[in-house]
PDB file of N, CA and C in Angstrom:
ATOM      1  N   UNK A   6       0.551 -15.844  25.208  1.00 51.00           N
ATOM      2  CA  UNK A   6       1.948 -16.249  25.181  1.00 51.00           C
ATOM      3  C   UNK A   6       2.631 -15.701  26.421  1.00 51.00           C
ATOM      4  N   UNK A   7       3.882 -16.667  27.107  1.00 55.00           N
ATOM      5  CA  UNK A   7       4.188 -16.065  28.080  1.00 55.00           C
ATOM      6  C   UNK A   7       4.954 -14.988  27.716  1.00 55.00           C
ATOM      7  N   UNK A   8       5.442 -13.901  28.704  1.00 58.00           N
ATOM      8  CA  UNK A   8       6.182 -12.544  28.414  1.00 58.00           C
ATOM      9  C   UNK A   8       7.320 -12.790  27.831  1.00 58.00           C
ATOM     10  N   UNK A   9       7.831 -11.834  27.063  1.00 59.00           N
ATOM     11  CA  UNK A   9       8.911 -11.914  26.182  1.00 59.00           C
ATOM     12  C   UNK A   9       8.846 -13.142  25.321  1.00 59.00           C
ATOM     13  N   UNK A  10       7.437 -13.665  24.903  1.00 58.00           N
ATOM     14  CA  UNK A  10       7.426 -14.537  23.604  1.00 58.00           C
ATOM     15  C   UNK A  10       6.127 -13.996  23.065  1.00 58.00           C
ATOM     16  N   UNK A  11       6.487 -14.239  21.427  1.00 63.00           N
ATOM     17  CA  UNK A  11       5.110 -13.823  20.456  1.00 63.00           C
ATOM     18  C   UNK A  11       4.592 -14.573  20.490  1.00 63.00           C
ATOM     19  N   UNK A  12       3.507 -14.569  20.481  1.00 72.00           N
ATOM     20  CA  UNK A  12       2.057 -15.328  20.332  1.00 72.00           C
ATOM     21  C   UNK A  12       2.119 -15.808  18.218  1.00 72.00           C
ATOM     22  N   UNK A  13       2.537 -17.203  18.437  1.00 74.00           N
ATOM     23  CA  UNK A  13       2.852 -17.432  16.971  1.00 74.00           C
ATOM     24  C   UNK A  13       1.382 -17.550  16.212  1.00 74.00           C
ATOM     25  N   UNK A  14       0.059 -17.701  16.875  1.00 74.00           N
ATOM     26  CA  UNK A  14      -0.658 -17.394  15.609  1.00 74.00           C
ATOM     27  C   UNK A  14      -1.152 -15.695  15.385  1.00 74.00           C
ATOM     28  N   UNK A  15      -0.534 -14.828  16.374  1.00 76.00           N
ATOM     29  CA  UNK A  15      -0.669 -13.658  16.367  1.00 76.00           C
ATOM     30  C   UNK A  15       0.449 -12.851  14.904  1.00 76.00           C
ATOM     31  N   UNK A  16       1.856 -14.350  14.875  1.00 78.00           N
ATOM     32  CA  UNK A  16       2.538 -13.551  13.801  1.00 78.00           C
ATOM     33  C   UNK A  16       1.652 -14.425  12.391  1.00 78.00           C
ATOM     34  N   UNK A  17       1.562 -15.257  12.335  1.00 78.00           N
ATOM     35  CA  UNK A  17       0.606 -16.061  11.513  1.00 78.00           C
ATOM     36  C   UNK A  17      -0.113 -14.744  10.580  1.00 78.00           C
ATOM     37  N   UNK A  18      -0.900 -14.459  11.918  1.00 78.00           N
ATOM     38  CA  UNK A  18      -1.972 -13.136  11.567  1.00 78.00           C
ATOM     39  C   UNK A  18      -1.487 -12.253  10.622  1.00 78.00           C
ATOM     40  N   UNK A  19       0.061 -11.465  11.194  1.00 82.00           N
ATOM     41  CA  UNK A  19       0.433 -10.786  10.768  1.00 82.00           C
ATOM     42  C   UNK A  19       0.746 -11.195   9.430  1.00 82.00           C
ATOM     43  N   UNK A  20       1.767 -12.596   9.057  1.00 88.00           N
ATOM     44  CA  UNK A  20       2.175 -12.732   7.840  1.00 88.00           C
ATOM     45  C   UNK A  20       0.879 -13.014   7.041  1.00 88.00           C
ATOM     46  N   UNK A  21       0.114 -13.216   7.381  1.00 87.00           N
ATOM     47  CA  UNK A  21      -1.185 -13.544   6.307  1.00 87.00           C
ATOM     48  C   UNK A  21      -1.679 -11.996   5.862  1.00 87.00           C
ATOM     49  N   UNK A  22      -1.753 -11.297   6.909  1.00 86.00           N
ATOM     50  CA  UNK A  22      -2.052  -9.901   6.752  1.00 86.00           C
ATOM     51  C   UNK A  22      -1.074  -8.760   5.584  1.00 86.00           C
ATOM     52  N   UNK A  23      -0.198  -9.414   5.504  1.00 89.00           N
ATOM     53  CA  UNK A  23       1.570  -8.592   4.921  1.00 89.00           C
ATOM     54  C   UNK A  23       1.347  -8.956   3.564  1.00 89.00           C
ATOM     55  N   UNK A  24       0.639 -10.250   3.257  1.00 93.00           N
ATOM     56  CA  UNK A  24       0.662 -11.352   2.278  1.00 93.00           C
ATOM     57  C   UNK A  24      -0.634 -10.569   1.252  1.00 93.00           C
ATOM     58  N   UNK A  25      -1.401  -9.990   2.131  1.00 91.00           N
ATOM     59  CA  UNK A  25      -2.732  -9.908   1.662  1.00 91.00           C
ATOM     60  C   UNK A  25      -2.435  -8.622   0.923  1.00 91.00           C
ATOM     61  N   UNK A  26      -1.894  -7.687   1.812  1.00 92.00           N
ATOM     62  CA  UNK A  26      -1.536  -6.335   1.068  1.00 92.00           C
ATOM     63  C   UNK A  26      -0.455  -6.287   0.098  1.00 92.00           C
ATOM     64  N   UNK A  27       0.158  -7.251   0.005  1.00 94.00           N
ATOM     65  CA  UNK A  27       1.414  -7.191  -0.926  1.00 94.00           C
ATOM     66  C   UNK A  27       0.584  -7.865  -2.615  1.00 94.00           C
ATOM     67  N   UNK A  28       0.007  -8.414  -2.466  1.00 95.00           N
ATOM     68  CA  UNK A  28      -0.728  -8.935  -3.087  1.00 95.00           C
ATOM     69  C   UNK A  28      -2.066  -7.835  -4.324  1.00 95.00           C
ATOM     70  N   UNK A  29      -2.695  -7.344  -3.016  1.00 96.00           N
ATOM     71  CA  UNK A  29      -3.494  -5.982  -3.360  1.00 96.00           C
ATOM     72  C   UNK A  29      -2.911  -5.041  -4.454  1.00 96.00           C
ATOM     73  N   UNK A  30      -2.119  -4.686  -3.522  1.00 97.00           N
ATOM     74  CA  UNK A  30      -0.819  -3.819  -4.208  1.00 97.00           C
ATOM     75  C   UNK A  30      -0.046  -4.341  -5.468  1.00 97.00           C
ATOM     76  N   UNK A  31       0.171  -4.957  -5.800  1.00 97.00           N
ATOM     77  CA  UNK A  31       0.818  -6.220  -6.759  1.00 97.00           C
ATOM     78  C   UNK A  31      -0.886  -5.904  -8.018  1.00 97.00           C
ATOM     79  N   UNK A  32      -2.028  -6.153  -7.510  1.00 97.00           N
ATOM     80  CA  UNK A  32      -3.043  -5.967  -8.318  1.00 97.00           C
ATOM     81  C   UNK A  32      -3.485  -4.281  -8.972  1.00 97.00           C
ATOM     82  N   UNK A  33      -3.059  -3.493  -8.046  1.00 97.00           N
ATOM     83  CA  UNK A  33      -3.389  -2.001  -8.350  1.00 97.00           C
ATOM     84  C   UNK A  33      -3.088  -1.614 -10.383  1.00 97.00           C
ATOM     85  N   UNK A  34      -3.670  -1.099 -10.696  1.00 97.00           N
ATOM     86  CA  UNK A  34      -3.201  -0.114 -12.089  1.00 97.00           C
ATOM     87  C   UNK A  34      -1.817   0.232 -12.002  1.00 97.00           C
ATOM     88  N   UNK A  35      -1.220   0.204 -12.848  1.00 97.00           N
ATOM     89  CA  UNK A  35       0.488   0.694 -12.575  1.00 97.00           C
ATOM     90  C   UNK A  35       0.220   1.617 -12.393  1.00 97.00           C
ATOM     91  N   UNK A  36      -0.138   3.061 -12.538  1.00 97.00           N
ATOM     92  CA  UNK A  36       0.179   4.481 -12.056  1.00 97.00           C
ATOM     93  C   UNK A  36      -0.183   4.036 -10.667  1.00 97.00           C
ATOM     94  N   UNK A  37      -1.053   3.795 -10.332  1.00 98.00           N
ATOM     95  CA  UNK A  37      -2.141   4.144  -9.074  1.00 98.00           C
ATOM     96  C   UNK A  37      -0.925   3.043  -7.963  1.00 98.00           C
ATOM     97  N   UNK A  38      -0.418   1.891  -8.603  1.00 98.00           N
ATOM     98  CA  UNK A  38       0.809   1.111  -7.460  1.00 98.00           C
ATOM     99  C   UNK A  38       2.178   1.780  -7.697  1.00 98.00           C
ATOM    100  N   UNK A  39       2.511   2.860  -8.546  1.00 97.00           N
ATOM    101  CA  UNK A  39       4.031   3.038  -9.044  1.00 97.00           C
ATOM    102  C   UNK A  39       3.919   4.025  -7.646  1.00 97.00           C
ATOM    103  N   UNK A  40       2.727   4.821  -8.065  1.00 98.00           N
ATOM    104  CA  UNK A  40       1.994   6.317  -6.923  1.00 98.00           C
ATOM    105  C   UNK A  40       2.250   5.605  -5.296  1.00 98.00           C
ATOM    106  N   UNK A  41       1.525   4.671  -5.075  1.00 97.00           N
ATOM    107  CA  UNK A  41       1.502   4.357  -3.916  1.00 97.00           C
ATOM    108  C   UNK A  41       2.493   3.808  -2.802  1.00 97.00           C
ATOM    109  N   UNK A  42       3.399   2.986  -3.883  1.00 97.00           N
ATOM    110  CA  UNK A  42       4.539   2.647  -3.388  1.00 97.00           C
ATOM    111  C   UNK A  42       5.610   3.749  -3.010  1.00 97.00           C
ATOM    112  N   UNK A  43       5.816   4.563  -3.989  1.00 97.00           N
ATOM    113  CA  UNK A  43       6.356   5.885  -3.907  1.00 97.00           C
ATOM    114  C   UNK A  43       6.004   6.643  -2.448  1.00 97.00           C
ATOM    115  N   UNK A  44       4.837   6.986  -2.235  1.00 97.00           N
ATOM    116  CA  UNK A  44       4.173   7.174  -1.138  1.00 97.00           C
ATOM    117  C   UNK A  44       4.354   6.993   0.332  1.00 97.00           C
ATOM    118  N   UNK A  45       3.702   5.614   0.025  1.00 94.00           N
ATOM    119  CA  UNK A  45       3.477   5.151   1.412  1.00 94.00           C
ATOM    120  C   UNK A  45       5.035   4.308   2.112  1.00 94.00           C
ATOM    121  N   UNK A  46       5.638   3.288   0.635  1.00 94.00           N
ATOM    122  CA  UNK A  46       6.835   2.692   1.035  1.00 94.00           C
ATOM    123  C   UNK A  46       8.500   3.392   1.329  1.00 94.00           C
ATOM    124  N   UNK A  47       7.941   4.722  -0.126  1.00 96.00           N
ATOM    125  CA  UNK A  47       9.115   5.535   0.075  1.00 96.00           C
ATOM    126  C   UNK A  47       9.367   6.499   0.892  1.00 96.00           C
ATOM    127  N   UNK A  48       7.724   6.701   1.243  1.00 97.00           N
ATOM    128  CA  UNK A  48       7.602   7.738   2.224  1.00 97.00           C
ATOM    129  C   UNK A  48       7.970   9.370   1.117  1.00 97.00           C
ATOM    130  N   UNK A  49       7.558   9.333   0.377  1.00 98.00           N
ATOM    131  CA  UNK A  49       8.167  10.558  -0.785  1.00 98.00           C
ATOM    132  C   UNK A  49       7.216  11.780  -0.704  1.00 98.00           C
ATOM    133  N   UNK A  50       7.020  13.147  -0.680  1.00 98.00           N
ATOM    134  CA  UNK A  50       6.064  14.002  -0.554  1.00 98.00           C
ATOM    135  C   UNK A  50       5.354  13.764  -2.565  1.00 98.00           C
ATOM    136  N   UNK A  51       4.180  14.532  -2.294  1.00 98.00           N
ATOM    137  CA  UNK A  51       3.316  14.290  -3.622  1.00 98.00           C
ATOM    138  C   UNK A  51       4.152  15.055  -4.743  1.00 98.00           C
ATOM    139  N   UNK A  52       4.522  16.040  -4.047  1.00 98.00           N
ATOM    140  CA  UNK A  52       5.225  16.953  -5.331  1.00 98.00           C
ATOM    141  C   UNK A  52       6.542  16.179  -5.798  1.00 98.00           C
ATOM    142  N   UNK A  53       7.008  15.572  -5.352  1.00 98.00           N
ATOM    143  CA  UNK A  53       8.202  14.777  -5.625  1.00 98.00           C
ATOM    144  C   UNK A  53       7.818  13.497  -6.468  1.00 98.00           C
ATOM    145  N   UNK A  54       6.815  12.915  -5.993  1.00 98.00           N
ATOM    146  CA  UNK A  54       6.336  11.882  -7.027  1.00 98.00           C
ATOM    147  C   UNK A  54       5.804  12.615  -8.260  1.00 98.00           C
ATOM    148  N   UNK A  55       5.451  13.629  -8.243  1.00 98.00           N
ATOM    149  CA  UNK A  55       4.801  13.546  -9.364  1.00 98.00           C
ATOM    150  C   UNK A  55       5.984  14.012 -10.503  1.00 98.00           C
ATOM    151  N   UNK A  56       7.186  14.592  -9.681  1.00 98.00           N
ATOM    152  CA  UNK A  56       8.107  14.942 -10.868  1.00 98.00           C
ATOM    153  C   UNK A  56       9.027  14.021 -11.267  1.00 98.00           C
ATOM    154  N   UNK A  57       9.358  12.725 -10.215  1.00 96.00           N
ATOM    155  CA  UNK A  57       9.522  11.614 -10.758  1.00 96.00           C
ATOM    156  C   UNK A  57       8.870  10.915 -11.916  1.00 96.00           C
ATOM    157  N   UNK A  58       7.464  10.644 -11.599  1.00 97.00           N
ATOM    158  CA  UNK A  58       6.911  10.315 -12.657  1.00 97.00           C
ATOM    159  C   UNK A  58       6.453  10.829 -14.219  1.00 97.00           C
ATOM    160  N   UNK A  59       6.802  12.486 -13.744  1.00 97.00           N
ATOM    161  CA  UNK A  59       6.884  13.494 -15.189  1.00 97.00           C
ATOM    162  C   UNK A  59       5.222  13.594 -15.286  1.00 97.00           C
ATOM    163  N   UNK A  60       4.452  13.898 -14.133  1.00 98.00           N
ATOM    164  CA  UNK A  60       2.901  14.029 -14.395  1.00 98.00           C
ATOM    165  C   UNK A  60       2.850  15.199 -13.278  1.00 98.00           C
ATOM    166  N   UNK A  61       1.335  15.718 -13.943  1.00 98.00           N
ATOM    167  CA  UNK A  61       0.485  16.526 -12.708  1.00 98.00           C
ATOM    168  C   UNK A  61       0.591  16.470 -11.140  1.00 98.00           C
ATOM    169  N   UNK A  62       0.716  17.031 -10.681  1.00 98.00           N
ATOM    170  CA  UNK A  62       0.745  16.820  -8.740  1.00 98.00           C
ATOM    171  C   UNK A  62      -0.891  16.292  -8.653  1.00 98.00           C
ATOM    172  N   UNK A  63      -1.969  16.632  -9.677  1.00 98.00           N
ATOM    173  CA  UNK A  63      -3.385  16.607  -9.747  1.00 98.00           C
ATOM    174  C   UNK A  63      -3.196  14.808  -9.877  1.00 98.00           C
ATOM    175  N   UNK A  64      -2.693  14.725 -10.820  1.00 98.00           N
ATOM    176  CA  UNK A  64      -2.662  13.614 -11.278  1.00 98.00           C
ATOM    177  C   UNK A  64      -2.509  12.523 -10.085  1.00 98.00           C
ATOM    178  N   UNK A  65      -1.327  12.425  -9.587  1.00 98.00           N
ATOM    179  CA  UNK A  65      -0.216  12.082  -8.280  1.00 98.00           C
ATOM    180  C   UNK A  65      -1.779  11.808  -7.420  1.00 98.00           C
ATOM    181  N   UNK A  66      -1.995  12.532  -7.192  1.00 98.00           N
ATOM    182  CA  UNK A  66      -3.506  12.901  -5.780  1.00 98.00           C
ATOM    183  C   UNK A  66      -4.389  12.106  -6.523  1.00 98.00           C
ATOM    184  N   UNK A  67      -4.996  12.092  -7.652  1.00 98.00           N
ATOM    185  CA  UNK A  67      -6.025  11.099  -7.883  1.00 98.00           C
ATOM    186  C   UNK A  67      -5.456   9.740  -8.242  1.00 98.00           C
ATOM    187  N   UNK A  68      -4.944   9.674  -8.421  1.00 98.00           N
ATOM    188  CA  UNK A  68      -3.928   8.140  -8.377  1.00 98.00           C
ATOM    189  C   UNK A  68      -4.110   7.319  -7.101  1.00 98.00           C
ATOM    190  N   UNK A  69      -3.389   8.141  -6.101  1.00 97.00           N
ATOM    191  CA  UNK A  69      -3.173   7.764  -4.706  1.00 97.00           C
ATOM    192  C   UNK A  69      -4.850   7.914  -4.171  1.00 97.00           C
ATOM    193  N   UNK A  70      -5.484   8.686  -4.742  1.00 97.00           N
ATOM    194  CA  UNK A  70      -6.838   8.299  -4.113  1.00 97.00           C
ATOM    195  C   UNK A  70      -7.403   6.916  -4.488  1.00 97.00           C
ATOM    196  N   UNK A  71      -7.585   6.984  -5.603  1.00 97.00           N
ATOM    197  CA  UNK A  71      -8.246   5.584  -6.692  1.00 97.00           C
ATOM    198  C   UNK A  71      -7.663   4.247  -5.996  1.00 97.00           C
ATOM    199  N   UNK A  72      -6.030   4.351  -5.692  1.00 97.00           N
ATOM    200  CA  UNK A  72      -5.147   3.285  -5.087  1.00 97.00           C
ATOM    201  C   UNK A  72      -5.842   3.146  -4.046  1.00 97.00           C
ATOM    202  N   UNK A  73      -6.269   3.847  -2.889  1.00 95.00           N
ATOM    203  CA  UNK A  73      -6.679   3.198  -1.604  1.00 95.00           C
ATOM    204  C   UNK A  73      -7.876   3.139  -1.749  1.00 95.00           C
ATOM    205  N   UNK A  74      -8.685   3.709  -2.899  1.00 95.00           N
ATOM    206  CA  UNK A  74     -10.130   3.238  -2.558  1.00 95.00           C
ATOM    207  C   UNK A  74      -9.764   1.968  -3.280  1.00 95.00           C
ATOM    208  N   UNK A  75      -9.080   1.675  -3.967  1.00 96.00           N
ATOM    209  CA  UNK A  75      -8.845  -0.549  -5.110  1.00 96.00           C
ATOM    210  C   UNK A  75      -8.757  -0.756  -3.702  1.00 96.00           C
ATOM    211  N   UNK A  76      -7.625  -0.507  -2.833  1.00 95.00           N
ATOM    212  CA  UNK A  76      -6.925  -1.333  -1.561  1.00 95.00           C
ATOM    213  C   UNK A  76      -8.274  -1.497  -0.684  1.00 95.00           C
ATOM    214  N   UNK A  77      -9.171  -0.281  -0.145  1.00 93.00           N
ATOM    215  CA  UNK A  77      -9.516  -0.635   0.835  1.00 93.00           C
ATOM    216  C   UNK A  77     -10.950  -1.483   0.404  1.00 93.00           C
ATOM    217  N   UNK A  78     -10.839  -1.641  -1.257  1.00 93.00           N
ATOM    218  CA  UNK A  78     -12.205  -2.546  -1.550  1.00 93.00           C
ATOM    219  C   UNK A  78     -11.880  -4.164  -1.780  1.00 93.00           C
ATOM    220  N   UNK A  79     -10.461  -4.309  -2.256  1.00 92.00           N
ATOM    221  CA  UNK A  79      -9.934  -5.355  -1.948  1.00 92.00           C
ATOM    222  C   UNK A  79      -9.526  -6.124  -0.715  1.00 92.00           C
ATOM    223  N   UNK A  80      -9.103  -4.864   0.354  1.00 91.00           N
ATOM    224  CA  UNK A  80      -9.086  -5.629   1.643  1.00 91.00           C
ATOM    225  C   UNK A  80      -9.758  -5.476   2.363  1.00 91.00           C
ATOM    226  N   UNK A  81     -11.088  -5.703   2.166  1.00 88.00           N
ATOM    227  CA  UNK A  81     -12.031  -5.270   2.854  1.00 88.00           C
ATOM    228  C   UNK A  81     -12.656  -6.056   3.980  1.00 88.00           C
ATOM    229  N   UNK A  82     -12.187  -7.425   3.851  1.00 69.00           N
ATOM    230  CA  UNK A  82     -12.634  -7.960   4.354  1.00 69.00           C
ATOM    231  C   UNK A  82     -11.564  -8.492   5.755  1.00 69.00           C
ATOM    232  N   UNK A  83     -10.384  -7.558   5.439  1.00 66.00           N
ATOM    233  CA  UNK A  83      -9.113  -8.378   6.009  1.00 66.00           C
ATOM    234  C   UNK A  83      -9.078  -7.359   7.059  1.00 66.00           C
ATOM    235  N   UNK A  84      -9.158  -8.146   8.639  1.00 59.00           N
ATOM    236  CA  UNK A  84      -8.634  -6.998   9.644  1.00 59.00           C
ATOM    237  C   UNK A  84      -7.607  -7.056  10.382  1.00 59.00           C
ATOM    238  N   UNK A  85      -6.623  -5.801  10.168  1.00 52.00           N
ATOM    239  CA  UNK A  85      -5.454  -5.779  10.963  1.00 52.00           C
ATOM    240  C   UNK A  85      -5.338  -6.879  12.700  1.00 52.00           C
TER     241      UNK A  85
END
């Protein structure tokens, strides 16, 4: 694309890519997407989620683990 324009199947990419993870995420276990969203969207530290949610900080941590190992087996095939 020439300078100062996006390359429209480069945003293509992107919205298919946005689509894919919203989706993923949308599929997660509710703890393991309530955890992750909290996380990654709210940007929230672990100890804070977990007293939001009224659980273990242990808990919080294996949640958010389990969540990106669903994510990164679901998008596994999808590259940024």
């Amino acid at each position: 694309a020439p300078a100062g324009q996006t390359d429209p199947a480069a945003g293509l990419e992107d919205r298919e890519l946005g689509r894919a993870v919203r989706e993923a995420v949308d599929a997660l276990p509710e703890g393991q997407r309530v955890t992750f969203v909290l996380r990654h969207y709210q940007d929230l530290p672990l100890a804070r989620i977990a007293e939001i949610r009224g659980v273990a900080l242990g808990t919080v941590k294996a949640q958010l683990s389990q969540a990106l190992g669903n994510l990164r087996r679901s998008l596994g095939g999808v590259r940024p």
